[in-house]
C-alpha positions as protocol buffer text, in pm:
chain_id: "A"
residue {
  index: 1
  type: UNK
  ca { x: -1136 y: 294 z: -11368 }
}
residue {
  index: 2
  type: UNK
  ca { x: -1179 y: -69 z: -11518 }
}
residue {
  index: 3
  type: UNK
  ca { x: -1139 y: -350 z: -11214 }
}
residue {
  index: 4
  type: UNK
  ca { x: -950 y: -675 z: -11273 }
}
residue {
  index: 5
  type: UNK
  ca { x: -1087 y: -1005 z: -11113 }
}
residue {
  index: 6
  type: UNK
  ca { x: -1209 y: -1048 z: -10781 }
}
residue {
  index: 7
  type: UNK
  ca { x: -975 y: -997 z: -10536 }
}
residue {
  index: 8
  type: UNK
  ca { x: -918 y: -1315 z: -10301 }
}
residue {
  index: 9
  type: UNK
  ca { x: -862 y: -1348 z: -9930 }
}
residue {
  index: 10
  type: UNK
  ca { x: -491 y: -1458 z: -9954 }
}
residue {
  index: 11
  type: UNK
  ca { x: -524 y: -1076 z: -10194 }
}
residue {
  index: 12
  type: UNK
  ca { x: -587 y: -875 z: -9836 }
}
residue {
  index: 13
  type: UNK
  ca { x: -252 y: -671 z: -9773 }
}
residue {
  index: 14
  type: UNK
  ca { x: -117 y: -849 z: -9457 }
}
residue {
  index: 15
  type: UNK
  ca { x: -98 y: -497 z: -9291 }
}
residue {
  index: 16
  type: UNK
  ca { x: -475 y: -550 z: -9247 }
}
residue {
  index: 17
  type: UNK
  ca { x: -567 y: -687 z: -8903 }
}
residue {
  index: 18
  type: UNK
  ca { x: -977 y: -674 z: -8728 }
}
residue {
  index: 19
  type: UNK
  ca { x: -777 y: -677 z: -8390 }
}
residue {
  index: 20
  type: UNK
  ca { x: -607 y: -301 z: -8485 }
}
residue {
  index: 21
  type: UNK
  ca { x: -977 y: -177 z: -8467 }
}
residue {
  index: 22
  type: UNK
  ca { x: -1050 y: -327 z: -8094 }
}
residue {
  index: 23
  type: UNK
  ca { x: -1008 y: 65 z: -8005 }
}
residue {
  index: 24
  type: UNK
  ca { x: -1358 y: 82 z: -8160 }
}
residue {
  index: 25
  type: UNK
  ca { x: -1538 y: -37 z: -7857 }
}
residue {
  index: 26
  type: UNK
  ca { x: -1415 y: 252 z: -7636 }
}
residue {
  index: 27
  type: UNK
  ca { x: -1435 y: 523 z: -7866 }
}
residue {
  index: 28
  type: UNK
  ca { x: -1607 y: 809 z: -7724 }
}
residue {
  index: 29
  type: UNK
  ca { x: -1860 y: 1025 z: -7999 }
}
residue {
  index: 30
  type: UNK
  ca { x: -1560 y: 1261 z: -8076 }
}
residue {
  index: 31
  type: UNK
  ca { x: -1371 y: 923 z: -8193 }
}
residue {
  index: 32
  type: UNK
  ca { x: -1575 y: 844 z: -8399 }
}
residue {
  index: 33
  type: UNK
  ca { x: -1617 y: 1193 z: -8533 }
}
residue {
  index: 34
  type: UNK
  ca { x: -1274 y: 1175 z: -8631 }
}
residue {
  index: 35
  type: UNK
  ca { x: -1263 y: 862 z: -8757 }
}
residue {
  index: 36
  type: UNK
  ca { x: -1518 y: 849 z: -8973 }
}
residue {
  index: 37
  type: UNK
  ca { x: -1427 y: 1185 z: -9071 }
}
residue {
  index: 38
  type: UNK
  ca { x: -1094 y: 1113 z: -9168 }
}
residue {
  index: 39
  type: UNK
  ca { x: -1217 y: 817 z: -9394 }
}
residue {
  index: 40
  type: UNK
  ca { x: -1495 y: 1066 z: -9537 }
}
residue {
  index: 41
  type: UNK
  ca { x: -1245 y: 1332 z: -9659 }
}
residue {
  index: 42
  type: UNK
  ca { x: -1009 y: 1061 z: -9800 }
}
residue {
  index: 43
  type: UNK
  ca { x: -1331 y: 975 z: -10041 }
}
residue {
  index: 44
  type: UNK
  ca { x: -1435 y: 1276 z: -10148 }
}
residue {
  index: 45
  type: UNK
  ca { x: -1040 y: 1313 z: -10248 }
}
residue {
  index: 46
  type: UNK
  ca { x: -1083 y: 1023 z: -10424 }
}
residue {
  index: 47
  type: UNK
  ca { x: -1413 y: 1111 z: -10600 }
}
residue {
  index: 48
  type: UNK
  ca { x: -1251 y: 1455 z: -10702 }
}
residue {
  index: 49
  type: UNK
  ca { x: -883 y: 1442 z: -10793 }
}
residue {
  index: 50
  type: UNK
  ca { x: -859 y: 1001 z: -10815 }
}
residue {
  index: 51
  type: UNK
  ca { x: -639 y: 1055 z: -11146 }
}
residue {
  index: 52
  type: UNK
  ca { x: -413 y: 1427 z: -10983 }
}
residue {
  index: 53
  type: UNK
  ca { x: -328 y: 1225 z: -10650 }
}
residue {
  index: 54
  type: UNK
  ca { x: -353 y: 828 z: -10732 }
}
residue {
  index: 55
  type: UNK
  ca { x: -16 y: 800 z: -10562 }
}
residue {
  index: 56
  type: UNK
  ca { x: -124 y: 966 z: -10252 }
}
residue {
  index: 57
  type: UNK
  ca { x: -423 y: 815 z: -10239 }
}
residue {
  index: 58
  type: UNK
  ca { x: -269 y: 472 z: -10265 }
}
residue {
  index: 59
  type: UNK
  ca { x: -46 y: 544 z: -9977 }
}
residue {
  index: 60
  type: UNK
  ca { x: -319 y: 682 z: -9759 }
}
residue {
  index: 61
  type: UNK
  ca { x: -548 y: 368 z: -9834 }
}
residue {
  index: 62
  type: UNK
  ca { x: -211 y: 170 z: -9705 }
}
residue {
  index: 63
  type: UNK
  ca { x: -132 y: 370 z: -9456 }
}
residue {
  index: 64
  type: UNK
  ca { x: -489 y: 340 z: -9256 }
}
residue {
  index: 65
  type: UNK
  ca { x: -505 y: -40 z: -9278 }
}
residue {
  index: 66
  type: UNK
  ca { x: -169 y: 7 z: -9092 }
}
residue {
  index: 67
  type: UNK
  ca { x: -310 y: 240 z: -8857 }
}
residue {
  index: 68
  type: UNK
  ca { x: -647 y: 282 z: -8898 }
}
residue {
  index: 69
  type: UNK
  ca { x: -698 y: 471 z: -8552 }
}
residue {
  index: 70
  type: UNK
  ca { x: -674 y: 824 z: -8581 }
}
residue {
  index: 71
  type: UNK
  ca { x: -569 y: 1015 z: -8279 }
}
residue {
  index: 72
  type: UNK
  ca { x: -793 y: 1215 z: -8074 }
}
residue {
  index: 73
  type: UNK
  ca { x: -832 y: 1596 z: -8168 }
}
residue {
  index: 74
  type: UNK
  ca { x: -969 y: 1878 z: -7994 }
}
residue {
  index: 75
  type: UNK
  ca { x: -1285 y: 2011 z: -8108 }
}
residue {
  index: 76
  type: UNK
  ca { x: -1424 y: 2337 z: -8188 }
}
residue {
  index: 77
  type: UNK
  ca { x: -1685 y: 2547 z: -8324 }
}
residue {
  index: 78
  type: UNK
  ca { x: -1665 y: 2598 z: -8686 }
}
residue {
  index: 79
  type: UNK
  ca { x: -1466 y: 2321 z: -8699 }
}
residue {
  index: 80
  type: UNK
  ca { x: -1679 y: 2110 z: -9012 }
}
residue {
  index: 81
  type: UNK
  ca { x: -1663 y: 1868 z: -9305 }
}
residue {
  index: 82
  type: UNK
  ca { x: -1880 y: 2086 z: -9570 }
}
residue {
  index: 83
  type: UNK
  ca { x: -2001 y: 2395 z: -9344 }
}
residue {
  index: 84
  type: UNK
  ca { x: -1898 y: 2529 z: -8992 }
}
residue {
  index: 85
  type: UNK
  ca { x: -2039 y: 2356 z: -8756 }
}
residue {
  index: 86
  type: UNK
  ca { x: -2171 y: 2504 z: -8379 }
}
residue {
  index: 87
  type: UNK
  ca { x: -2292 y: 2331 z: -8025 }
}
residue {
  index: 88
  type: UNK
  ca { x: -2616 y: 2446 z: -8139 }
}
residue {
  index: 89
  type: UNK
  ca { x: -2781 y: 2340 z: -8498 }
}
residue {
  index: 90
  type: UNK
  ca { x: -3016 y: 2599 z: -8461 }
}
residue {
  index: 91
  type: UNK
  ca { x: -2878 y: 2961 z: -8499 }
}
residue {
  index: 92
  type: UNK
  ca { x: -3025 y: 3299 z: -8584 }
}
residue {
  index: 93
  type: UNK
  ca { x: -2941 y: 3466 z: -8928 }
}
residue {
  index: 94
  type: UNK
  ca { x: -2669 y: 3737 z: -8853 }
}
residue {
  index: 95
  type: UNK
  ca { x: -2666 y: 4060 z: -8997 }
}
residue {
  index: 96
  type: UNK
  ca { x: -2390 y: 4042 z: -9222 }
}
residue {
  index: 97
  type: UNK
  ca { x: -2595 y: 3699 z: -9382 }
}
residue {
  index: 98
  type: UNK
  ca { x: -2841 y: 3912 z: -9411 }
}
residue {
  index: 99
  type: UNK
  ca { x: -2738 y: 4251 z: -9598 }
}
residue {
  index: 100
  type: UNK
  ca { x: -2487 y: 4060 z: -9833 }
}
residue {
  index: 101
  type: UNK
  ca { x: -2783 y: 3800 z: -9955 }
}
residue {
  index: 102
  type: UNK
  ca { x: -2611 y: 3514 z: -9893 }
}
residue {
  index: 103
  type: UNK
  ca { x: -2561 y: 3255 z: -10234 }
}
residue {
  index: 104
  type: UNK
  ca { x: -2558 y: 3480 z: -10552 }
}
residue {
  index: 105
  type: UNK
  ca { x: -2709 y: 3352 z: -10914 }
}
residue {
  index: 106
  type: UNK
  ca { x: -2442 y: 3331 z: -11124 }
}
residue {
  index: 107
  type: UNK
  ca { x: -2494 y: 3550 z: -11464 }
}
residue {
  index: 108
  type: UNK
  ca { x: -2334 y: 3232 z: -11634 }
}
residue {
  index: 109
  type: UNK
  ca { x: -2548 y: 2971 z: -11495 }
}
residue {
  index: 110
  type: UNK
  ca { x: -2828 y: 2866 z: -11729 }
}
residue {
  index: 111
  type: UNK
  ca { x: -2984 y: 2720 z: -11458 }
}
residue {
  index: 112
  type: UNK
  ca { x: -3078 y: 2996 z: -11279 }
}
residue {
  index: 113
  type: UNK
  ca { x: -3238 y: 3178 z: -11571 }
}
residue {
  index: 114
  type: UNK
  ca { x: -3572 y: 3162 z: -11443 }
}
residue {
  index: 115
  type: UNK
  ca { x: -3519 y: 3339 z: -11091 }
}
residue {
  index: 116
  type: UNK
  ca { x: -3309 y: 3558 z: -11221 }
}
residue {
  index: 117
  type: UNK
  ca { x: -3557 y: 3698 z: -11459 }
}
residue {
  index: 118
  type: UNK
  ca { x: -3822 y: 3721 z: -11204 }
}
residue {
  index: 119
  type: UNK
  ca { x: -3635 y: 3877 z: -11016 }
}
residue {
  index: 120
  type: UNK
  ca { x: -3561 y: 4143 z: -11311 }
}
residue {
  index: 121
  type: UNK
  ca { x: -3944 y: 4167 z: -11305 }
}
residue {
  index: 122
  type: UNK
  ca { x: -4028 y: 4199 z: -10981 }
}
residue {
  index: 123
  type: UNK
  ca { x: -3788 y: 4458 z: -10913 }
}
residue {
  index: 124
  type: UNK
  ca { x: -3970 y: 4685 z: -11188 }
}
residue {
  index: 125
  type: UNK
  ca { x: -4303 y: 4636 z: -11026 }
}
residue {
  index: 126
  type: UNK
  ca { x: -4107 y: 4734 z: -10730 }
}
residue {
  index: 127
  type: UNK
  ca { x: -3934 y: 4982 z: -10807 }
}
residue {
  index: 128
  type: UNK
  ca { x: -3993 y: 5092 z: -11188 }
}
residue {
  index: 129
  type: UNK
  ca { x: -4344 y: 5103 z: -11335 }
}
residue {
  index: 130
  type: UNK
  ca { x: -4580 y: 4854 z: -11184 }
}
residue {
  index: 131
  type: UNK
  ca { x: -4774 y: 4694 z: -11508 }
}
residue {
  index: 132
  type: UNK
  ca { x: -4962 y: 4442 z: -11246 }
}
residue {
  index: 133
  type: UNK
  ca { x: -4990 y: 4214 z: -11538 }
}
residue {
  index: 134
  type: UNK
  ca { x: -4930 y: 3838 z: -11677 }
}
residue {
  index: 135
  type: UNK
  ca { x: -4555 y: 3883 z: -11724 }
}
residue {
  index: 136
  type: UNK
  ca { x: -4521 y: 3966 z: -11351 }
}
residue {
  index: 137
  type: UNK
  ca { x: -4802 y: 3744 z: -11245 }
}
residue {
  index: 138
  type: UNK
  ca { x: -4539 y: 3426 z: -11324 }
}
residue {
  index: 139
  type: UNK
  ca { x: -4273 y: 3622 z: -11183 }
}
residue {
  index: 140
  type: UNK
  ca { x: -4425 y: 3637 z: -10844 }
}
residue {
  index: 141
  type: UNK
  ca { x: -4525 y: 3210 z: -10847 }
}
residue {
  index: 142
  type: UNK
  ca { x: -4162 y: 3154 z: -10984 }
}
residue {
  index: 143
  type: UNK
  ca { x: -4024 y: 3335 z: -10664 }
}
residue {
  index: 144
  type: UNK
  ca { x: -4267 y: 3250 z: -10462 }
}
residue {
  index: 145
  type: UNK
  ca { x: -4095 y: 2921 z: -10340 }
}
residue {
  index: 146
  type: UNK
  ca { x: -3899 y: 2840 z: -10022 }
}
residue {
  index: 147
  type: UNK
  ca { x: -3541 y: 2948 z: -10089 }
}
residue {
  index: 148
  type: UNK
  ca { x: -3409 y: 2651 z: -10006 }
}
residue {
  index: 149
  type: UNK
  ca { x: -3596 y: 2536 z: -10362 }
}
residue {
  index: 150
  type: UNK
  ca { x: -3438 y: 2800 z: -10555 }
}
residue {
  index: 151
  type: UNK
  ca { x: -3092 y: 2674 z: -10451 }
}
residue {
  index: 152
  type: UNK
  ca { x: -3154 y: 2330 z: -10499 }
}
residue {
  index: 153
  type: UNK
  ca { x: -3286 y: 2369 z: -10827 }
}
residue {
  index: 154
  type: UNK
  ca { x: -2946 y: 2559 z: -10903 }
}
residue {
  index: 155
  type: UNK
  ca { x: -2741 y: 2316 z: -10815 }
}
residue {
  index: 156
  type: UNK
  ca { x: -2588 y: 2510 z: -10470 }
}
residue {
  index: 157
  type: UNK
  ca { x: -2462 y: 2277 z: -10241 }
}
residue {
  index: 158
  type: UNK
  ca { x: -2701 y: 2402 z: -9897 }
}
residue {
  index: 159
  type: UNK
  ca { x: -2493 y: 2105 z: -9646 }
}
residue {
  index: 160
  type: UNK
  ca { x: -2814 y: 2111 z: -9506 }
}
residue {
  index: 161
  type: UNK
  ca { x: -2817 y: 2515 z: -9382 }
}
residue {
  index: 162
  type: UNK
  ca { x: -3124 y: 2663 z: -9438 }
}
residue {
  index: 163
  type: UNK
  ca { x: -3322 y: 2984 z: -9300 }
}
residue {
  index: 164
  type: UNK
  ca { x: -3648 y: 2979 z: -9192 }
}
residue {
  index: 165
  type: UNK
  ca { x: -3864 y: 3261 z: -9075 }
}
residue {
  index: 166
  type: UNK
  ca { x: -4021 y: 3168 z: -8748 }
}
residue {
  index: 167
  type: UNK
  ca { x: -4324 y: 3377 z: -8576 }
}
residue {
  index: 168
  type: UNK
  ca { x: -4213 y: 3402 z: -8193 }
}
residue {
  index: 169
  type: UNK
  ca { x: -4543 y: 3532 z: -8114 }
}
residue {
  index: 170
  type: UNK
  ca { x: -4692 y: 3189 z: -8070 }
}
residue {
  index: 171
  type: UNK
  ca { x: -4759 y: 2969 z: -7842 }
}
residue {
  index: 172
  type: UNK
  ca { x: -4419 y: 2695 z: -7780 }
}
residue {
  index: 173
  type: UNK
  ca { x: -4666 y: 2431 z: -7847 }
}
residue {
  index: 174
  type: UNK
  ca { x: -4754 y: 2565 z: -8171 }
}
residue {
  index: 175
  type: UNK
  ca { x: -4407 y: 2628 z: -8263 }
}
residue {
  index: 176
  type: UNK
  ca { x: -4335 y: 2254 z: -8207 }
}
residue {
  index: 177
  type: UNK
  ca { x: -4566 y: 2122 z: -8372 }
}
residue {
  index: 178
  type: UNK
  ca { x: -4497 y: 2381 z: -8685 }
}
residue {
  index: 179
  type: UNK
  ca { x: -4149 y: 2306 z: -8673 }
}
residue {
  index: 180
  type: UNK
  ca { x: -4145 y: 1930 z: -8706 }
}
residue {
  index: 181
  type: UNK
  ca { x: -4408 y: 1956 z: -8959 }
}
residue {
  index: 182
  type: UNK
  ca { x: -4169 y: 2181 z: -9176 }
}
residue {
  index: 183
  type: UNK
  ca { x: -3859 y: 1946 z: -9082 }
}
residue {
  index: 184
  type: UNK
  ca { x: -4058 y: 1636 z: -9210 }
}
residue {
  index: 185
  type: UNK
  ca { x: -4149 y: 1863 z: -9561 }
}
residue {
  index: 186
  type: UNK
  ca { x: -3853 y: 2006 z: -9634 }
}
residue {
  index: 187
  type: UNK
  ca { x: -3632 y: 1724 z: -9583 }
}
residue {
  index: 188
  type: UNK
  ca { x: -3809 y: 1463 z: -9766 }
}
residue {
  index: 189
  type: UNK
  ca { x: -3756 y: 1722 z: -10057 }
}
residue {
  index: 190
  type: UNK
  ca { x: -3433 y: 1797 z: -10003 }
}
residue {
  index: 191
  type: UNK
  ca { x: -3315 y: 1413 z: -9965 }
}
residue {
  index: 192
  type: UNK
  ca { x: -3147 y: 1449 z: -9646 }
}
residue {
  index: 193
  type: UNK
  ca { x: -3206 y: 1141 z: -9410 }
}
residue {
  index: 194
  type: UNK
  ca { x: -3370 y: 1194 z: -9098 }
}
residue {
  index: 195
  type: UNK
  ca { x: -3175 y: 1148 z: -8748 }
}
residue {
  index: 196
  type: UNK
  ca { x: -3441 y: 1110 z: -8483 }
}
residue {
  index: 197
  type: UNK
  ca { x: -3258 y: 1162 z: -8193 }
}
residue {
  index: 198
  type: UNK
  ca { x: -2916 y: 1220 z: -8016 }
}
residue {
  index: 199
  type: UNK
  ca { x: -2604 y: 955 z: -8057 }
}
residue {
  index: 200
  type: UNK
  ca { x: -2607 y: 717 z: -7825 }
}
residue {
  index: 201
  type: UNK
  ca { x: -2362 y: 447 z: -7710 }
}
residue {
  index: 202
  type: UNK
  ca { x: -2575 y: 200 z: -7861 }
}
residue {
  index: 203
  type: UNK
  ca { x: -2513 y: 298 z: -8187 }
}
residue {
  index: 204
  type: UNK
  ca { x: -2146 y: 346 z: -8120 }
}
residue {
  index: 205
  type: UNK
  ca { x: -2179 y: -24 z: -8037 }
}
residue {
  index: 206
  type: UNK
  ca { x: -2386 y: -155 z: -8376 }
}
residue {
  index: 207
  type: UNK
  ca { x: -2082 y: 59 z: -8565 }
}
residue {
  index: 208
  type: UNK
  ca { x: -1803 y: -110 z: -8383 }
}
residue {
  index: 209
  type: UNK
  ca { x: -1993 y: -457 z: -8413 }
}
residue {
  index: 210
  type: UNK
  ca { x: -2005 y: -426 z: -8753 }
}
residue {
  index: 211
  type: UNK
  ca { x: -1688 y: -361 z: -8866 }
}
residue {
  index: 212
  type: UNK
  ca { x: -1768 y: -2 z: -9004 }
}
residue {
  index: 213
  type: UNK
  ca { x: -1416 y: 103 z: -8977 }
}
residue {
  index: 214
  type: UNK
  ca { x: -1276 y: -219 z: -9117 }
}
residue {
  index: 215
  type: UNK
  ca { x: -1495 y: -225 z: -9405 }
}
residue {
  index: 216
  type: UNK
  ca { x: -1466 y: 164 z: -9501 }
}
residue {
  index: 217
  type: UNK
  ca { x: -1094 y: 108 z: -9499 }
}
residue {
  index: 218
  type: UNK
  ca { x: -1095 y: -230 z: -9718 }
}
residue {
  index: 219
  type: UNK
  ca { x: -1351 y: -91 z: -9959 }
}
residue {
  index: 220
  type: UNK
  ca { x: -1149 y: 196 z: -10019 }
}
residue {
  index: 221
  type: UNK
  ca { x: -792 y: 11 z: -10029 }
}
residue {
  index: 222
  type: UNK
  ca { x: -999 y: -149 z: -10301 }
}
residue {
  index: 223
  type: UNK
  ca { x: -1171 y: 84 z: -10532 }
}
residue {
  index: 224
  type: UNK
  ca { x: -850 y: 313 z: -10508 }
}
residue {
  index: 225
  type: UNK
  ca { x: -607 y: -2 z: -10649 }
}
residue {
  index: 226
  type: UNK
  ca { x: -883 y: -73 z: -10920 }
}
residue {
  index: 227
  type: UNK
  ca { x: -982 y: -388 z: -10731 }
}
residue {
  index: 228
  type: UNK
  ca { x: -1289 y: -554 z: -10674 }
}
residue {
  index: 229
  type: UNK
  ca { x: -1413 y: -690 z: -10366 }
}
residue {
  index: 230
  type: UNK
  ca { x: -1712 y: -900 z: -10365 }
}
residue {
  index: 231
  type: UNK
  ca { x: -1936 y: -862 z: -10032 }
}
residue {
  index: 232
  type: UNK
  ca { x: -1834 y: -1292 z: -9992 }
}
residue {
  index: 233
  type: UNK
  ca { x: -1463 y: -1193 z: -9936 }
}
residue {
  index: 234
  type: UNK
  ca { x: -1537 y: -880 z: -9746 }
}
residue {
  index: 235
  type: UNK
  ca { x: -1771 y: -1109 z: -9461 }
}
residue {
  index: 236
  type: UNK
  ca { x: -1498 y: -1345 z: -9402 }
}
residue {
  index: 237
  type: UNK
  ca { x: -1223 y: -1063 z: -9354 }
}
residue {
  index: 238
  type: UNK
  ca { x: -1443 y: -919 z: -9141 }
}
residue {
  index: 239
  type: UNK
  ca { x: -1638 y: -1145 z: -8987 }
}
residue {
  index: 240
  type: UNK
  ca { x: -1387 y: -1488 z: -8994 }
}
residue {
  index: 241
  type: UNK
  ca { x: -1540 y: -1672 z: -8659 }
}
residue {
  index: 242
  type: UNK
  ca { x: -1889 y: -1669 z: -8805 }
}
residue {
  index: 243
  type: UNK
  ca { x: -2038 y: -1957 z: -9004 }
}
residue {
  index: 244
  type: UNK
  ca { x: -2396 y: -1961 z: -8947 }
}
residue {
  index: 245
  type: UNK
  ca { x: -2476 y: -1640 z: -9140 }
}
residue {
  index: 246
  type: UNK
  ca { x: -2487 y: -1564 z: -9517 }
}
residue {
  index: 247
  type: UNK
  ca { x: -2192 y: -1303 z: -9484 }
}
residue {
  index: 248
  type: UNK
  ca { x: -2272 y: -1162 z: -9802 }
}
residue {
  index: 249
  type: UNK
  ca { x: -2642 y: -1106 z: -9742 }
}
residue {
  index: 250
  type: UNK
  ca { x: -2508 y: -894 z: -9434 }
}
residue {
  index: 251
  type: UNK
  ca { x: -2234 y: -659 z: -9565 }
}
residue {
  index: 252
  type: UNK
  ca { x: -2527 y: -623 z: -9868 }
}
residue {
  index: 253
  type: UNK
  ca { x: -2837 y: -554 z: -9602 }
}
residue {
  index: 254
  type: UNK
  ca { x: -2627 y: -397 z: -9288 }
}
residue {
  index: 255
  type: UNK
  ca { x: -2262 y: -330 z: -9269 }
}
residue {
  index: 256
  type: UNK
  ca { x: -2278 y: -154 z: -9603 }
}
residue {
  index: 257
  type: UNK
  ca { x: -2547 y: 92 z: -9535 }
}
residue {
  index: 258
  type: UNK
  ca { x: -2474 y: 146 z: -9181 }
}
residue {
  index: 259
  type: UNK
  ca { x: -2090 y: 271 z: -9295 }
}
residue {
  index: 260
  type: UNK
  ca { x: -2200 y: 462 z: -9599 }
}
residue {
  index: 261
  type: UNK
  ca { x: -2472 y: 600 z: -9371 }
}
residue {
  index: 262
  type: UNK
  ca { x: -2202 y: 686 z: -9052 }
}
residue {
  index: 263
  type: UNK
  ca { x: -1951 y: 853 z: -9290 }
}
residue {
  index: 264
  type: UNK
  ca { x: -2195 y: 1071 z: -9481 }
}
residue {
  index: 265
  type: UNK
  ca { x: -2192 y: 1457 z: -9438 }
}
residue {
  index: 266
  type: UNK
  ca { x: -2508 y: 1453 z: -9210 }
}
residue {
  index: 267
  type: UNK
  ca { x: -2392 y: 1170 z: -8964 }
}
residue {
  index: 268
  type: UNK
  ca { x: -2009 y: 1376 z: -8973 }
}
residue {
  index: 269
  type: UNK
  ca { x: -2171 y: 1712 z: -8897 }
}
residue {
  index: 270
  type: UNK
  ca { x: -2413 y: 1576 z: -8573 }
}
residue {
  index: 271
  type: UNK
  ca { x: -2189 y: 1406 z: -8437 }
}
residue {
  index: 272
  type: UNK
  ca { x: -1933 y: 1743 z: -8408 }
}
residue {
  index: 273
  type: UNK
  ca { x: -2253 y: 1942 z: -8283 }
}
residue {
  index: 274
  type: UNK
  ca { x: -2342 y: 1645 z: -8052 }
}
residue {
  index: 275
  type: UNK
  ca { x: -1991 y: 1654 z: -7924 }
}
residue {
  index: 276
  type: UNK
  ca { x: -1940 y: 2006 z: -7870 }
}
residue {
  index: 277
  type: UNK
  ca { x: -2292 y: 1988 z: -7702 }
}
residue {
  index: 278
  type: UNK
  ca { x: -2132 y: 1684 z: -7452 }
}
residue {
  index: 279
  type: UNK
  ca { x: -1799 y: 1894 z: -7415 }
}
residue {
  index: 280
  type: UNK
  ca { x: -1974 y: 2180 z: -7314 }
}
residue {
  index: 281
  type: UNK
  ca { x: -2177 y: 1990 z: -6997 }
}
residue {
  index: 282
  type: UNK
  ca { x: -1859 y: 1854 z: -6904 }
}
């Protein structure tokens, strides 16, 4: 979609208002869930079916800057945003995951070529005539890869669910240390950012602070209308008692990242596992 001129402060709907977010600062972690949540699935709507629903999309992008606070839900397990999500992020492989192989390799996908003729090889030297030689040589170092690779390389969506064979016969110090070496590995190659530790109400605070909400909601009233909205007009809507900063330079360096960063799929999905972890102790 082409965007017309920058849009101007006097240009902000008037149903936009920073005190309709003061619920913000006493949001508890499923709040926030929610929230950003809700914001989260009206993008990827967006991103997917912009031109199918433009007129719904128009009226939702209205319709949060008039109400922007989503009421509270109840939570459950296998409640999620791209997988079902449980009180505990670690879980053993069922059965049923097991025997039916999990993601399949599509006979039409030229991506998966490669695997699937190793695979075709290795299940002769399985189960056919063995030959032991070059052909299944490669066969064996194409396959012999995490599986997580494989997917990846194929283009299957994971939402960051992978299985991992762990050796309970050692030591728990061992396993520790194993573990976070592998976590470290696997996600640098898989891209997914890394969450050191549980959700706090300090970060709560820094998202409330920082307009996170606000800004979500006004970038996406925005892009949806095929407007643009430089980061100058989006510190003064945002931030219209402050003076001394270079309001730009901070939607740019911090209220940007910290909102794309809060309504991403990994931030979404702890946050439900977090909660359902606090519910729980309750």
């Amino acid at each position: 979609m082409t965007k017309t001129a920058a849009v101007q402060l006097s240009d902000l709907p008037t149903s936009f208002a920073l005190e309709k977010y003061d619920a913000c600062a006493s949001f508890s972690i499923a709040d926030w869930h929610n929230n950003l949540m809700q914001r989260a699935l009206r993008r990827n709507t967006a991103a997917d079916y912009r031109d199918h629903h433009i007129d719904e999309l128009k009226r939702a992008a209205n319709d949060c800057l008039q109400n922007p606070i989503f009421p509270a839900r109840e939570l459950q397990e296998g409640d999620g945003f791209e997988k079902n999500v449980f009180r505990s992020q670690i879980r053993d492989q069922t059965a049923f995951e097991l025997l039916t192989g999990g993601s399949t390799l599509a006979a039409d996908d030229e991506r998966a070529r490669a695997y699937r003729d190793a695979f075709t090889v290795m299940d002769r030297e399985m189960h056919g005539e063995a030959k032991y030689d070059q052909e299944a040589s490669h066969a064996y170092e194409t396959l012999d890869v995490p599986a997580w690779t494989m997917l990846n390389d194929i283009g299957i969506n994971m939402s960051g669910a992978v299985t991992v064979n762990v050796d309970l016969f050692a030591s728990d110090d061992k396993l520790v240390d194993d573990f976070k070496a592998w976590l470290r590995v696997t996600r640098r190659a898989l891209n997914i950012p890394s969450i050191q530790r549980r959700f706090t109400r300090a970060d709560f605070d820094r998202w409330q602070q920082n307009k996170v909400l606000a800004f979500l909601d006004l970038s996406f009233w925005a892009d949806i209308n095929g407007l643009r909205l430089t980061n100058q007009i989006l510190g003064v809507a945002l931030f219209p008692e402050e003076y001394t900063i270079a309001l730009a330079d901070r939607i740019r360096k911090v209220v940007a990242p910290l909102a794309l960063a809060a309504s991403s799929p990994v931030y979404i999905e702890a946050l439900l596992s977090q909660a359902l972890e606090e519910a729980e102790q309750k």
